[in-house]
Coordinates of C-alpha atoms in Angstrom, one line a residue:
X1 CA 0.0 0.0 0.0
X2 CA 1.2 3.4 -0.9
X3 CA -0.1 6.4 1.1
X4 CA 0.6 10.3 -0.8
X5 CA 2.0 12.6 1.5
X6 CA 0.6 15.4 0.0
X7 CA -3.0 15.6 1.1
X8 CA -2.1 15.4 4.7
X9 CA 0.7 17.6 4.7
X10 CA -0.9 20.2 3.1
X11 CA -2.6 20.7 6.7
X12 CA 0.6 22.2 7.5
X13 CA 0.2 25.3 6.0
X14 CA -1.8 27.1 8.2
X15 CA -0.8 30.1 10.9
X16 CA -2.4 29.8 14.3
X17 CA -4.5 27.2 13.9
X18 CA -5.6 25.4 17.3
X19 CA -5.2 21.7 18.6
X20 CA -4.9 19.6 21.5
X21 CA -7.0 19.8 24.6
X22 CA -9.3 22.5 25.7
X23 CA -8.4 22.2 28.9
X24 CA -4.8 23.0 28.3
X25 CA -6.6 26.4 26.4
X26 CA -5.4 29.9 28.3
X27 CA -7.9 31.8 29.7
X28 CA -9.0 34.7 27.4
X29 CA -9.0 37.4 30.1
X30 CA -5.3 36.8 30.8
X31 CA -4.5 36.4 26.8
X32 CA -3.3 39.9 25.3
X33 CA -5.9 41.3 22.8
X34 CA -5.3 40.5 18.9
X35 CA -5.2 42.8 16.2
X36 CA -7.5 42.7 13.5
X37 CA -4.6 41.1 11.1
X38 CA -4.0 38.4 13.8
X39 CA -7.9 37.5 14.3
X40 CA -8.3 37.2 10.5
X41 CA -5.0 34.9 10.1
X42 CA -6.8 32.6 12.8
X43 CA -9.9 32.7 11.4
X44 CA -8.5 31.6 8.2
X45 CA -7.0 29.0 10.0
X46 CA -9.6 27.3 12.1
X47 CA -12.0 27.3 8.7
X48 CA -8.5 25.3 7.2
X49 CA -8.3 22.9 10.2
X50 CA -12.5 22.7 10.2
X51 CA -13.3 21.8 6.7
X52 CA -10.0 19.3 5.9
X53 CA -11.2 17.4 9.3
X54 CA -14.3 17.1 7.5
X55 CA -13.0 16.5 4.2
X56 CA -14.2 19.5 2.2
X57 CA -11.2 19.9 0.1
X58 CA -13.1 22.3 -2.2
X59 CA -13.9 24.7 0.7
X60 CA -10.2 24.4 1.9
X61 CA -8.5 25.0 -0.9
X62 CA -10.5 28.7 -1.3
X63 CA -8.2 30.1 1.1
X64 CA -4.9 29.8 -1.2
X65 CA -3.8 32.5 -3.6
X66 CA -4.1 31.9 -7.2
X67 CA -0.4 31.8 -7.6
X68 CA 0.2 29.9 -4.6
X69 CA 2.4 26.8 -4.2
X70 CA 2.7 23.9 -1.7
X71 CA 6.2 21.8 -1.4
X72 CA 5.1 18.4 0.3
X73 CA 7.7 16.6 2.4
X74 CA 7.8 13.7 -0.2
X75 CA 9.2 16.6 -2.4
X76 CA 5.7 16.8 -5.0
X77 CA 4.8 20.6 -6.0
X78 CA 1.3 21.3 -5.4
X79 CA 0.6 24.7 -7.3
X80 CA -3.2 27.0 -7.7
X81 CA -6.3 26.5 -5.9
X82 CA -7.1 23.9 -8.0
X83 CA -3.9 22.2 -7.7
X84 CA -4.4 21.8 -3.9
X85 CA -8.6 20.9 -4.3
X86 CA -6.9 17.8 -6.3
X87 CA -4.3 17.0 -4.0
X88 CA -6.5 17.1 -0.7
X89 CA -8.8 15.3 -1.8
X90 CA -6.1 12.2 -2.9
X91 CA -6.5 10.4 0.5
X92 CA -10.4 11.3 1.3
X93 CA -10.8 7.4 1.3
X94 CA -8.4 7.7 4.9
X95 CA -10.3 10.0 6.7
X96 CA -6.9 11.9 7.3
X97 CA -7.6 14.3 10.1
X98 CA -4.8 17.1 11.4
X99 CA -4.2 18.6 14.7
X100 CA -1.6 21.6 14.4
X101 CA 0.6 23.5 17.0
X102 CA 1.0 26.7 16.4
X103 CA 5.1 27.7 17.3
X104 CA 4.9 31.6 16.1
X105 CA 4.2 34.0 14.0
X106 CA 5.2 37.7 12.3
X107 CA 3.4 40.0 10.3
X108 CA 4.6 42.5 8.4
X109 CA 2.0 44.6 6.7
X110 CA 0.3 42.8 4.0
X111 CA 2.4 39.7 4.7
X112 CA 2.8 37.4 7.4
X113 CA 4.7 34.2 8.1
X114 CA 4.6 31.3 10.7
X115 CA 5.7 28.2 11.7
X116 CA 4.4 25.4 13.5
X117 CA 4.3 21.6 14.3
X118 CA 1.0 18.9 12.9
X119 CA 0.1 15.3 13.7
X120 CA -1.6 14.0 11.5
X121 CA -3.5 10.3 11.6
X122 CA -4.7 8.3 8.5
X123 CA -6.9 5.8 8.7
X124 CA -7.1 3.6 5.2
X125 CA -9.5 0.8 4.7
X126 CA -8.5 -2.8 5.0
X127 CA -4.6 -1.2 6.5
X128 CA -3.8 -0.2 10.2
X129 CA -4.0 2.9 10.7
X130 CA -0.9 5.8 10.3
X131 CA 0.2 8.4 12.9
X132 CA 3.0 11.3 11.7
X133 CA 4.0 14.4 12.1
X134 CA 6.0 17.3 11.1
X135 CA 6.9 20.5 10.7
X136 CA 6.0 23.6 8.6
X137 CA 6.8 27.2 7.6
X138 CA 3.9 29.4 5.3
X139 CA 3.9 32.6 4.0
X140 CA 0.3 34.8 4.3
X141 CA -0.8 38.2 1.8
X142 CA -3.2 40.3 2.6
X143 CA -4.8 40.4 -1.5
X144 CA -7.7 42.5 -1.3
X145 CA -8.3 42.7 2.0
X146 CA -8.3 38.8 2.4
X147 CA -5.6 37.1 3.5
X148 CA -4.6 34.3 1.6
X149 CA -1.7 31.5 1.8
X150 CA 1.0 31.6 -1.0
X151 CA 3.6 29.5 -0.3
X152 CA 4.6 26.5 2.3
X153 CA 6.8 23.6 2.8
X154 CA 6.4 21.2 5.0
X155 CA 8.8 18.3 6.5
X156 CA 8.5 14.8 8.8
X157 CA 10.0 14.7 12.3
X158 CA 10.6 10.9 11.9
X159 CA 11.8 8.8 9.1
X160 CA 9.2 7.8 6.5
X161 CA 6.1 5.4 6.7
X162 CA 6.0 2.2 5.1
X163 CA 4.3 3.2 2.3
X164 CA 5.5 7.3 2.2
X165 CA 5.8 7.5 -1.8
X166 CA 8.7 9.9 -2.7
X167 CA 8.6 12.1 -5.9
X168 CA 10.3 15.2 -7.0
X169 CA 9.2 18.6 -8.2
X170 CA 8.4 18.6 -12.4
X171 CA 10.2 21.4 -14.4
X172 CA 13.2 23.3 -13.8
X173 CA 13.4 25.2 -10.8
X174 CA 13.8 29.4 -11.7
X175 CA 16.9 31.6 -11.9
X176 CA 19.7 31.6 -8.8
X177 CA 18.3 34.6 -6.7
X178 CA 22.0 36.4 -5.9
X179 CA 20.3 38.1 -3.3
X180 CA 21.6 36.0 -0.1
X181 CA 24.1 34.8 -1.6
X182 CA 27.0 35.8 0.8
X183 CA 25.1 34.1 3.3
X184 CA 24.6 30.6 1.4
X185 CA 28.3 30.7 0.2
X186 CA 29.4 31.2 3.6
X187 CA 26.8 28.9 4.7
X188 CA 27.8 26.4 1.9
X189 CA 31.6 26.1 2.4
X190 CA 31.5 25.8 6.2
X191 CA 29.2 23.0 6.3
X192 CA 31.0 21.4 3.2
X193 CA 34.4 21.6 5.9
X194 CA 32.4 20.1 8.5
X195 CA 32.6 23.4 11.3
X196 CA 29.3 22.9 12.6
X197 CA 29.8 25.7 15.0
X198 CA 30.7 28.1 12.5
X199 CA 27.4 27.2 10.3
X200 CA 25.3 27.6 13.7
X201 CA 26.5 31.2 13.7
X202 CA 24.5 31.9 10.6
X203 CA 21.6 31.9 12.9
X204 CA 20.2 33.9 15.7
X205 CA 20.9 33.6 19.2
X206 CA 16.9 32.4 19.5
X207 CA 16.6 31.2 16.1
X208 CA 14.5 27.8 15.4
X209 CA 15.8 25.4 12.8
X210 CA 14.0 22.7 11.6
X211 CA 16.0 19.9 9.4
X212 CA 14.8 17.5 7.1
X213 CA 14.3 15.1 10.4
X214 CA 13.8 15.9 14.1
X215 CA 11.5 18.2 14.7
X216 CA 12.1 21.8 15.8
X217 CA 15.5 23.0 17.4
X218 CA 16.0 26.0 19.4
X219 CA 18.5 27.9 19.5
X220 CA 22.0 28.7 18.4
X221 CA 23.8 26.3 20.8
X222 CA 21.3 23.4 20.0
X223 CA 21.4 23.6 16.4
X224 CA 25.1 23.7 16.3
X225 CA 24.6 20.2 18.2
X226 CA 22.1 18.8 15.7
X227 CA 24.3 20.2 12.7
X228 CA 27.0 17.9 14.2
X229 CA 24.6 14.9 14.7
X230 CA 23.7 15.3 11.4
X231 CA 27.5 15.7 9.9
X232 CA 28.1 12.5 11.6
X233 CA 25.0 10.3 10.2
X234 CA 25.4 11.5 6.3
X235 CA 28.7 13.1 5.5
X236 CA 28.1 15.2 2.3
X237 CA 28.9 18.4 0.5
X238 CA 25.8 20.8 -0.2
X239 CA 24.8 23.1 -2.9
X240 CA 22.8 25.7 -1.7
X241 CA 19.9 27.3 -4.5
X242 CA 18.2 30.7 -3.6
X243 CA 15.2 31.4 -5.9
X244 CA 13.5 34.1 -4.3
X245 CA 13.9 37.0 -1.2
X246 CA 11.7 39.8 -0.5
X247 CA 12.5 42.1 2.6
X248 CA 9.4 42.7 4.4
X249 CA 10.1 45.7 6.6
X250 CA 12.7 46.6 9.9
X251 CA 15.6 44.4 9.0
X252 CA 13.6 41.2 8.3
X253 CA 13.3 39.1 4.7
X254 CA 11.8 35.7 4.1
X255 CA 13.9 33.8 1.5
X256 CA 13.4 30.2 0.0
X257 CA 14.9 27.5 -2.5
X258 CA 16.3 24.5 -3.0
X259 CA 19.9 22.4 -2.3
X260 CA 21.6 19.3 -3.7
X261 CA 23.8 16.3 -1.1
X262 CA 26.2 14.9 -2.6
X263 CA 28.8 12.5 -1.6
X264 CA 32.0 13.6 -0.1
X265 CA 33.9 12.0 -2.6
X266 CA 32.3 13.6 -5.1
X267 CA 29.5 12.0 -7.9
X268 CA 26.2 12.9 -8.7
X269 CA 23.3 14.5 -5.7
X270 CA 22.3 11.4 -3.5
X271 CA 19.5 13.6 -2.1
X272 CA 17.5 17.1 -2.8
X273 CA 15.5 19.5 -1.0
X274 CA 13.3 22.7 -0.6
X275 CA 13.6 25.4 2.4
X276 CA 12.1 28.7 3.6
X277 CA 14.1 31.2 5.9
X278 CA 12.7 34.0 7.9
X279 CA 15.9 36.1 7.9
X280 CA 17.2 39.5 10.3
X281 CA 19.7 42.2 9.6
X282 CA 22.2 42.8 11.8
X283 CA 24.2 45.6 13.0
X284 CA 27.0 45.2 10.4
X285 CA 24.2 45.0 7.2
X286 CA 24.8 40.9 7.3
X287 CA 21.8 38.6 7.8
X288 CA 21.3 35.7 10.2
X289 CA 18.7 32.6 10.1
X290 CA 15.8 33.7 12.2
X291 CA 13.9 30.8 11.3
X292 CA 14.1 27.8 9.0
X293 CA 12.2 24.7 7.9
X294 CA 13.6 22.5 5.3
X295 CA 12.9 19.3 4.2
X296 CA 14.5 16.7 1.5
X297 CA 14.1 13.2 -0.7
X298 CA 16.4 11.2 -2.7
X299 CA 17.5 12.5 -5.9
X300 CA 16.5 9.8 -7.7
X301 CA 12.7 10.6 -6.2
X302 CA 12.6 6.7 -4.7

């Protein structure tokens, strides 16, 4: 049996939407008050969370931008509206239903952008069921008064199902963005010498870093520890891809693309992947990770 990723994990795209138990819910006297943005973006969210948990991809999928796009932990490009109507309703047959965690949020005008952590359970006939979870980063515009999701990627905290089909984006991705591209070198060579440490201080003090695997990591100290762990298990060179950054207002700029692994010794990429950073200015005009969710599949998309 194979299961697509790529209805379930486009429940990760949402800012602020709610899960877990009540009881565990603040009271709202002791909660600061939300701004109009912020009650709109979880509005949005809970009608997400609402009508995928009762399989209404139709209704869902009304919330994306027409130009918006989706990259799915299995590495499939979901693209438009319609794109993602299709796509959610691939496992309806599954009853997939989503809880999310909200981590945090910033908006910046017209935009916003959030990440957070979702379990998600499948339940397909005649099979037991299937219990995952992962991480996400989106990317919210304000487009006529209505905010809408753009663009998301989405990763696994834990290595893939039996069943978890890989694929791999169709096309060529678009143009090297120059924009960042101190920061990737830099980025690029360090990790390719194997200085953990020295990639770690690419980020911010607080920053939160989530790799293709393991969840969420938090702060500088941390992810210099999982950048190690992850040296160790899969020694590899990386080529680092920027294809997009807009600055968004007081030092801050969200950035995404895609990287190539390949192996030390050289040869063709053994494994690809997509990212999205959340990015801050510094004092000196550099920039540092702020926050970053990437994920990745084999290159050969098996």
């Amino acid at each position: 049996m194979k299961i697509s990723t790529l209805t379930p994990l486009l429940a990760a795209m949402m800012i602020g939407a709610c899960g877990g138990d009540s009881a565990d819910t603040p009271d709202a006297s002791s909660m600061p008050a939300m701004s109009a943005d912020e009650q709109a973006i979880a509005e949005v969210a809970e009608y997400w969370v609402t009508h995928y948990n009762m399989g209404h991809p139709g209704m869902v999928a009304s919330v994306y931008a027409d130009e918006s796009w989706f990259l799915a932990a299995n590495g499939r490009l979901s693209e438009g509206p319609a794109g993602h109507e299709a796509a959610l309703g691939e496992n309806a047959d599954a009853s997939p239903q989503i809880e999310i965690t909200p981590g945090d949020e910033m908006i910046f005008g017209d935009v916003a952008i959030g990440w957070g952590t979702y379990e998600m359970s499948l339940s397909p006939e005649g099979a037991d069921p299937i219990s995952y979870g992962g991480t996400y980063m989106n990317r919210l515009q304000k487009i006529d008064g209505d905010w809408k999701i753009v663009g998301a990627l989405a990763n696994l905290t834990d290595d893939p199902f039996e069943g978890f089909e890989f694929t791999s984006p169709e096309g060529e991705p678009g143009p090297d963005d120059e924009t960042m591209l101190d920061l990737q070198n830099a980025f690029e060579t360090h990790f390719n010498l194997g200085h953990p440490s020295m990639v770690a201080d690419f980020y911010t003090e607080d920053a939160m870093s989530s790799f293709t695997r393991g969840g969420p990591t938090h702060g500088r100290a941390a992810i210099s520890d999982r950048l190690t762990e992850l040296m160790e298990e899969n020694p590899s060179n990386i080529e680092i891809h920027g294809l997009g950054t807009d600055e968004v207002g007081d030092g801050w700029a969200i950035s995404g693309g895609w990287f190539a692994q390949s192996p030390k010794d050289g040869g063709d990429p053994v494994a690809m992947g997509g990212f999205m950073n959340l990015l801050q200015q510094q004092d000196d005009g550099s920039w540092q990770i702020h926050w970053a969710v990437s994920n990745g599949w084999p290159a050969d998309g098996m």
